[in-house]
PDB file of C-alpha atoms in Angstrom:
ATOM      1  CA  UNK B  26    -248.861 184.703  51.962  1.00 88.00           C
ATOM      2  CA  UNK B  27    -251.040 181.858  51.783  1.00 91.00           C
ATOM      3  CA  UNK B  28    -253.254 179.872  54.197  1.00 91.00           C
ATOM      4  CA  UNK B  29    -255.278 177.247  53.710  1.00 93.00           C
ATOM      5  CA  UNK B  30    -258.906 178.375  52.708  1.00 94.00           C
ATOM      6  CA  UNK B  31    -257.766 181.431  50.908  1.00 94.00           C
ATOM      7  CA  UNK B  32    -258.209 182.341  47.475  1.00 93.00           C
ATOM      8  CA  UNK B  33    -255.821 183.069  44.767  1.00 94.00           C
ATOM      9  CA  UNK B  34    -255.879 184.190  40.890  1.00 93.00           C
ATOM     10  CA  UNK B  35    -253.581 182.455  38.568  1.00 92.00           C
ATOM     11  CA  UNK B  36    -252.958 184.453  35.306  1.00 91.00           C
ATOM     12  CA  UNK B  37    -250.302 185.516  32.876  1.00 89.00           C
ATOM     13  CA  UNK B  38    -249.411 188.750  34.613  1.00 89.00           C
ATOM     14  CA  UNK B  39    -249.852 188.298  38.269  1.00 88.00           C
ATOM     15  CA  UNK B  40    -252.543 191.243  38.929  1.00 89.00           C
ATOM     16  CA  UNK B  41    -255.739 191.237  40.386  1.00 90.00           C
ATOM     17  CA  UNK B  42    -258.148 193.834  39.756  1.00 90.00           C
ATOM     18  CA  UNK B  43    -259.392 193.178  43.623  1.00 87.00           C
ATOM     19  CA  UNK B  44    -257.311 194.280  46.555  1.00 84.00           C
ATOM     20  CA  UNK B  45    -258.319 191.110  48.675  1.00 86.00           C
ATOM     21  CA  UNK B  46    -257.389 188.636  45.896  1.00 88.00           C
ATOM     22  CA  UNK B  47    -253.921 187.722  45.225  1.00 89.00           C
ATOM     23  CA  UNK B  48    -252.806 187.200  41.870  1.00 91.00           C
ATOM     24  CA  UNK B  49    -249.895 184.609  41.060  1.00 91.00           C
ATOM     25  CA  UNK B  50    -248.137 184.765  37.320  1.00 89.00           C
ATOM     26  CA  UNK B  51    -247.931 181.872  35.233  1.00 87.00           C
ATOM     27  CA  UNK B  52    -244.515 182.020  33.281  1.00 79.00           C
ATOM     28  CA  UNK B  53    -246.325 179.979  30.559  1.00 79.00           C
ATOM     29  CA  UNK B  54    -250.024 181.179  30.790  1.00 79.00           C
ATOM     30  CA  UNK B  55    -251.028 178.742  27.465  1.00 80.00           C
ATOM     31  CA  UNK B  56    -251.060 175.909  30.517  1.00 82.00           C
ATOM     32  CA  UNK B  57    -253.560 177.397  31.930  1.00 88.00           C
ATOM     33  CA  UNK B  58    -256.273 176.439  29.155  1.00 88.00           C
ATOM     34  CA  UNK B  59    -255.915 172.814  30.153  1.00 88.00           C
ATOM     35  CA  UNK B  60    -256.668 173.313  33.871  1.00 92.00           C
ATOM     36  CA  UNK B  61    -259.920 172.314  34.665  1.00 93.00           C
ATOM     37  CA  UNK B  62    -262.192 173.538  37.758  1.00 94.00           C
ATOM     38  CA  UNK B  63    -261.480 170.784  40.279  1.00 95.00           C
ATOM     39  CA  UNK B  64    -258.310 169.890  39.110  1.00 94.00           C
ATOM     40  CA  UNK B  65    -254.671 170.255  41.629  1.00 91.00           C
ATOM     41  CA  UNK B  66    -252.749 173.606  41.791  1.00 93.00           C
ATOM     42  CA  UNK B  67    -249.501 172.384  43.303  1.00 90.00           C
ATOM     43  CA  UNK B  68    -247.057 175.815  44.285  1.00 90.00           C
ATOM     44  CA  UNK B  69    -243.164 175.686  45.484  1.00 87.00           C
ATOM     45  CA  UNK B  70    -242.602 172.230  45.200  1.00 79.00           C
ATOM     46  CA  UNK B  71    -245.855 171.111  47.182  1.00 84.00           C
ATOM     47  CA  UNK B  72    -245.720 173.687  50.206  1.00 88.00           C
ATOM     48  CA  UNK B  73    -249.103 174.680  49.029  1.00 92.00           C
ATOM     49  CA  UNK B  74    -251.869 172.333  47.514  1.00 92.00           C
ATOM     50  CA  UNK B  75    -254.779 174.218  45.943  1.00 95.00           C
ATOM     51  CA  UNK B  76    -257.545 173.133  43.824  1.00 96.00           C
ATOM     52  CA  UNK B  77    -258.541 175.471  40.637  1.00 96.00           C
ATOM     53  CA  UNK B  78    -262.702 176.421  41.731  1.00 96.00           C
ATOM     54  CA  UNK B  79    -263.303 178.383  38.106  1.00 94.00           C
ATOM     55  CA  UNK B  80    -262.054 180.865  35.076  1.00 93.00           C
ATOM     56  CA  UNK B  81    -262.667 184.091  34.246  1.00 92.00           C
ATOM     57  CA  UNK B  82    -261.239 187.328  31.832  1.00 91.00           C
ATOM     58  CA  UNK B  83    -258.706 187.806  34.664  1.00 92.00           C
ATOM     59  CA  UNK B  84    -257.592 184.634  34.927  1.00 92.00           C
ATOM     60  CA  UNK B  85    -258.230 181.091  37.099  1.00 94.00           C
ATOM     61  CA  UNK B  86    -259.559 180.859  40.322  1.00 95.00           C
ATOM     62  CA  UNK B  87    -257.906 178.716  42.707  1.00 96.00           C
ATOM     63  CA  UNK B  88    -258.453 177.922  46.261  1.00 96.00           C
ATOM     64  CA  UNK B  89    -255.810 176.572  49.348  1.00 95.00           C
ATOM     65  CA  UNK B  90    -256.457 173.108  50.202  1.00 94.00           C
ATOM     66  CA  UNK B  91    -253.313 172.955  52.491  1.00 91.00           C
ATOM     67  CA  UNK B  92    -250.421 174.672  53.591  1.00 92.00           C
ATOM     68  CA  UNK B  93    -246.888 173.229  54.670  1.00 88.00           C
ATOM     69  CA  UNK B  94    -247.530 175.990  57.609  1.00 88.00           C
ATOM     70  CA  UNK B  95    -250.096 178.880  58.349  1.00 86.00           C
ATOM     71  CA  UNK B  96    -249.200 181.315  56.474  1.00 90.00           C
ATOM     72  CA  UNK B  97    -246.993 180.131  54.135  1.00 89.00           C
ATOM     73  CA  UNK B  98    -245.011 182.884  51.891  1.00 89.00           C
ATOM     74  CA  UNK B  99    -245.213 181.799  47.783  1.00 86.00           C
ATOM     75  CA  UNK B 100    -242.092 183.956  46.214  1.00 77.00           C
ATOM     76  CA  UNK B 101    -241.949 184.237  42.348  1.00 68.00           C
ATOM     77  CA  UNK B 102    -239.554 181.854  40.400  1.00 72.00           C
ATOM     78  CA  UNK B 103    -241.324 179.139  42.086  1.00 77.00           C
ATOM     79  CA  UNK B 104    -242.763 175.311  40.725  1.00 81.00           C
ATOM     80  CA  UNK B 105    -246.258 175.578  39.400  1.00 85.00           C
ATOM     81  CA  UNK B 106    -247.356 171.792  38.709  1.00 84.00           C
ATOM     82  CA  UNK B 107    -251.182 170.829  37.789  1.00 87.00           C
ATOM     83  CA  UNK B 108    -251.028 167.091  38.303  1.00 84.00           C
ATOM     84  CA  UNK B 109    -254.475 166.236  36.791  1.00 85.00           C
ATOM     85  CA  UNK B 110    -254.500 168.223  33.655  1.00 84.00           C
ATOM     86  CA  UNK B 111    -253.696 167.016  30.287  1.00 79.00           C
ATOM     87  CA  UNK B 112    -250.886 169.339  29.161  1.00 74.00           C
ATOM     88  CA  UNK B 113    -248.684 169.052  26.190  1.00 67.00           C
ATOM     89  CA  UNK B 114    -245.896 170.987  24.693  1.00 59.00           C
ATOM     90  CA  UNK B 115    -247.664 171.302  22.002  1.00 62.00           C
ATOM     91  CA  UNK B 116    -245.019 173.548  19.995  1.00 63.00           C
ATOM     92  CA  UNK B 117    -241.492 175.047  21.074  1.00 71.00           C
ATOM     93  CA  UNK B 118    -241.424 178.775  21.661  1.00 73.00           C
ATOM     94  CA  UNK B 119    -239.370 181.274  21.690  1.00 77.00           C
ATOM     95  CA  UNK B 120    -237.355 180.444  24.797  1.00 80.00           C
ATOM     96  CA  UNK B 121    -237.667 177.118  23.912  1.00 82.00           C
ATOM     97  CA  UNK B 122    -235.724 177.801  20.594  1.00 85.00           C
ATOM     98  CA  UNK B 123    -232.975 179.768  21.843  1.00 89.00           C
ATOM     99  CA  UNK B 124    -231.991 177.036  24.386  1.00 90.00           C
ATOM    100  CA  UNK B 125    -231.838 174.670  21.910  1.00 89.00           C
ATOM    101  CA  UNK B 126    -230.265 176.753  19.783  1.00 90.00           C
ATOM    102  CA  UNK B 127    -227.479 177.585  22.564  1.00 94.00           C
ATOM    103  CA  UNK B 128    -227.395 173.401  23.320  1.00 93.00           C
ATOM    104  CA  UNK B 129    -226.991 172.048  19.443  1.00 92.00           C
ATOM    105  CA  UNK B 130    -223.922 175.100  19.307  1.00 92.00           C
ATOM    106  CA  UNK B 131    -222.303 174.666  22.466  1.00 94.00           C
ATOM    107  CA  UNK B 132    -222.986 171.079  23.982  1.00 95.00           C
ATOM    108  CA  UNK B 133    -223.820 167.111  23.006  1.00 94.00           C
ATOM    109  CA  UNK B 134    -227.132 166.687  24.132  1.00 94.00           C
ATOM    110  CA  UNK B 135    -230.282 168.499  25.425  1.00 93.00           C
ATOM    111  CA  UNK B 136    -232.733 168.381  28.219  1.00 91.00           C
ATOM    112  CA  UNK B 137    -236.439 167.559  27.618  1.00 88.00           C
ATOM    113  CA  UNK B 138    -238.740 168.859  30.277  1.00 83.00           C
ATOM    114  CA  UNK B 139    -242.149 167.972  30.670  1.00 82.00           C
ATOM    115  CA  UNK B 140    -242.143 165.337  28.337  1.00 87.00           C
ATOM    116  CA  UNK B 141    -245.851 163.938  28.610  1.00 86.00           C
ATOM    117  CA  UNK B 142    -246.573 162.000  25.644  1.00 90.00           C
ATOM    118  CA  UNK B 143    -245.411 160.202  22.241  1.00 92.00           C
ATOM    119  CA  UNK B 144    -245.840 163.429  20.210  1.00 91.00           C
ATOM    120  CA  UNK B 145    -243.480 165.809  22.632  1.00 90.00           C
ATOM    121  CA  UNK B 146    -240.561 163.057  22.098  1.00 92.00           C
ATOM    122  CA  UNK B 147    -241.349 163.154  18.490  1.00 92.00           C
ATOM    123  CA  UNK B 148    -241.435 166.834  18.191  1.00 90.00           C
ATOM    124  CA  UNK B 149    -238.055 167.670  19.335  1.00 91.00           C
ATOM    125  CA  UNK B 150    -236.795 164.854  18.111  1.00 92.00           C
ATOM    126  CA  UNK B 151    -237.758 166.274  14.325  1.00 91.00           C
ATOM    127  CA  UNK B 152    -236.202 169.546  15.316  1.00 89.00           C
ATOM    128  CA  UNK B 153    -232.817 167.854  16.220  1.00 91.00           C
ATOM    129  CA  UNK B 154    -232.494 165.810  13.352  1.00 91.00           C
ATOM    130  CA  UNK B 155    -233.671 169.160  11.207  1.00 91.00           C
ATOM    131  CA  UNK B 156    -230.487 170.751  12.669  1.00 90.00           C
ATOM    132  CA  UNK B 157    -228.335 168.274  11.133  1.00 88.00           C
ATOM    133  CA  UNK B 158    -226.341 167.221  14.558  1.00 86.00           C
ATOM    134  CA  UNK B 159    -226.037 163.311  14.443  1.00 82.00           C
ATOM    135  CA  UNK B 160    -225.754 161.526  17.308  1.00 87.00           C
ATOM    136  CA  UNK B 161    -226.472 164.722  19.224  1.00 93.00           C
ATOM    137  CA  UNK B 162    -228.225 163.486  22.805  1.00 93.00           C
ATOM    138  CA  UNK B 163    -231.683 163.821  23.857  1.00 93.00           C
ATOM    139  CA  UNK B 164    -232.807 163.294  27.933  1.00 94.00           C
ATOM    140  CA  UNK B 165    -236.094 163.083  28.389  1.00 93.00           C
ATOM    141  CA  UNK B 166    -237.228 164.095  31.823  1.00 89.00           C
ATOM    142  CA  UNK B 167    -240.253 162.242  33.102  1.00 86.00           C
ATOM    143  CA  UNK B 168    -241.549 164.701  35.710  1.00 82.00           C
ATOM    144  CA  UNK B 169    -245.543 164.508  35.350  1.00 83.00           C
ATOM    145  CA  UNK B 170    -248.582 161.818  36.101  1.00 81.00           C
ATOM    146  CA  UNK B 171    -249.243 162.534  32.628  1.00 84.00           C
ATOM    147  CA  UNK B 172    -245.584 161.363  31.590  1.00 85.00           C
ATOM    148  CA  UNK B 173    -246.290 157.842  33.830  1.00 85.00           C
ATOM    149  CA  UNK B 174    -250.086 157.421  32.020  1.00 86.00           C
ATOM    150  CA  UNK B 175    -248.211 157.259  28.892  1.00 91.00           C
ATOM    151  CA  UNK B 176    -244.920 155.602  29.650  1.00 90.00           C
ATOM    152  CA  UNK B 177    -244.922 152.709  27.228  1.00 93.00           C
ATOM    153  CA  UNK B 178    -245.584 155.129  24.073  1.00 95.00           C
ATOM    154  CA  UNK B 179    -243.062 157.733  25.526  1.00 94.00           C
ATOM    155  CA  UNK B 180    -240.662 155.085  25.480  1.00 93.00           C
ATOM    156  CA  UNK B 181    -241.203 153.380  21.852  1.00 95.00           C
ATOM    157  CA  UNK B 182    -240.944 156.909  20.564  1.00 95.00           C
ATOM    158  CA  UNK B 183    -237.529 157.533  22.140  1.00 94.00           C
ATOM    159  CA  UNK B 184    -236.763 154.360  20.970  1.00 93.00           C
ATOM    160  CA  UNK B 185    -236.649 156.295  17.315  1.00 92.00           C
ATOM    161  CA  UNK B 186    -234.399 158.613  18.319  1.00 90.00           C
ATOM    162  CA  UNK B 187    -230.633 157.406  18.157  1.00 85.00           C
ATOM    163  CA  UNK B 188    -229.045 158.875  21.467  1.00 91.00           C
ATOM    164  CA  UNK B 189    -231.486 159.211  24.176  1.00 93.00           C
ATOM    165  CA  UNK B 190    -231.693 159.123  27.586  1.00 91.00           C
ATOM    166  CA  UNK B 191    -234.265 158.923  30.411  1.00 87.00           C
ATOM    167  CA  UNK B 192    -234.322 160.771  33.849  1.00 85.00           C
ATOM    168  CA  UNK B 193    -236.547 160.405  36.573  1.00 79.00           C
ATOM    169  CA  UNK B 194    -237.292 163.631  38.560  1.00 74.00           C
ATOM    170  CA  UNK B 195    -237.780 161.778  41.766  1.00 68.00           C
ATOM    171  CA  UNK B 196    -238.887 165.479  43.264  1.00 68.00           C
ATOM    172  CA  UNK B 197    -241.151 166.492  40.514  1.00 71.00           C
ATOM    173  CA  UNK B 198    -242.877 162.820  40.884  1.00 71.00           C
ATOM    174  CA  UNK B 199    -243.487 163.167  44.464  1.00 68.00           C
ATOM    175  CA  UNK B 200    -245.531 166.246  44.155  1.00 69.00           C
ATOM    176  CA  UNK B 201    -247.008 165.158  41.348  1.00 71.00           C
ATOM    177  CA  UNK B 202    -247.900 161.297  42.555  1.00 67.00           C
ATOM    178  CA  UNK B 203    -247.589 161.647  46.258  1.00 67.00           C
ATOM    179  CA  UNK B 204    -244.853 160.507  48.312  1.00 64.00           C
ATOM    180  CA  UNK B 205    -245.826 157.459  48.994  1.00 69.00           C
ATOM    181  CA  UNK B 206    -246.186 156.231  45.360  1.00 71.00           C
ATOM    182  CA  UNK B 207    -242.676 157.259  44.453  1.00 70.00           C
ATOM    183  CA  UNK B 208    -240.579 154.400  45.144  1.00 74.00           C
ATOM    184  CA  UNK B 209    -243.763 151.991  42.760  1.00 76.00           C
ATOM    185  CA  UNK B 210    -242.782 154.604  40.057  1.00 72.00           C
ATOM    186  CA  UNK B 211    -239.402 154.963  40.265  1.00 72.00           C
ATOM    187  CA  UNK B 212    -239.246 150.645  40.000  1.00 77.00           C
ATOM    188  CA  UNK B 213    -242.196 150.542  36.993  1.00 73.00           C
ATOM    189  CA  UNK B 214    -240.068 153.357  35.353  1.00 71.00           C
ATOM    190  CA  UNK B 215    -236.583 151.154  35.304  1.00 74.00           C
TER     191      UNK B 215
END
């Protein structure tokens, strides 16, 4: 239960080594090197808007800006978005490599989540056409502030890439941009 004011760890496991501090897990704790003290925690989709105050050992230290009510309950399973850090795929893991694996068996195109720059198209990309499938589909779902910062590159990149497609996560956006900006982005993004 969260209210605003209160602290809150963020880590890979979810434990705190103090009683009084609530720890949330991260289901992909490598994000949390790019999170920067004073940068936006958003939890479950926006219901709570924190701000990350420091790191430790055990983790990073985040405070409750707001709360959709007082208090307001934060189950696992949960959206974790950090709207002003840089974060990049980087590499696909594990989890990562069985879906695809699954998708390039069993269906005609994949899902790209969290696609924020030029180098995340082109990374899956190069594992697709490694696997041999042509014409085998790739939507990229443009879900971050990151992803709109570097539109025109994500684009010219898919543009590489034979059959591609684009999806706007109108939620994702909001929480990310704000409500208010969603309808400018949803018009710059067509």
């Amino acid at each position: 239960l969260l209210s605003a004011g209160d602290g809150f760890l963020l880590n890979a496991n979810g434990k705190s080594k103090s009683r009084e501090v609530c720890a949330i897990a991260c289901p992909e704790p490598q994000l949390l090197a790019a999170v920067r003290p004073g940068d936006r925690v958003i939890l479950d989709d926006g219901k709570v808007a924190a701000v990350a105050e420091s790191r430790s050992a055990e983790g990073l230290h985040c405070r409750v800006l707001r709360a959709l009510k007082s208090p307001t309950r934060v189950r696992s399973g949960k959206g974790l978005a950090f709207p002003d850090s840089h974060i990049t795929m980087g590499a696909l893991g594990p989890q990562d490599e069985v879906a695809l694996g699954f998708a390039l068996e069993y269906a005609d195109a994949v899902e790209v989540s969290f696609v924020n720059s030029r180098r995340d198209v082109a990374l899956v990309a190069t594992r697709l056409r490694a696997a041999g499938r042509p014409g085998f589909g790739m939507v990229l779902k443009l879900e971050t502030r990151e992803a709109m910062r570097n539109l025109p590159e994500i684009l010219f990149e898919a543009l590489r890439y034979d059959a591609v497609g684009i999806m706007i996560a109108r939620g994702d956006l909001a929480v990310e941009l704000s409500f208010e900006r969603l309808a400018e982005m949803q018009e710059e993004l067509l």
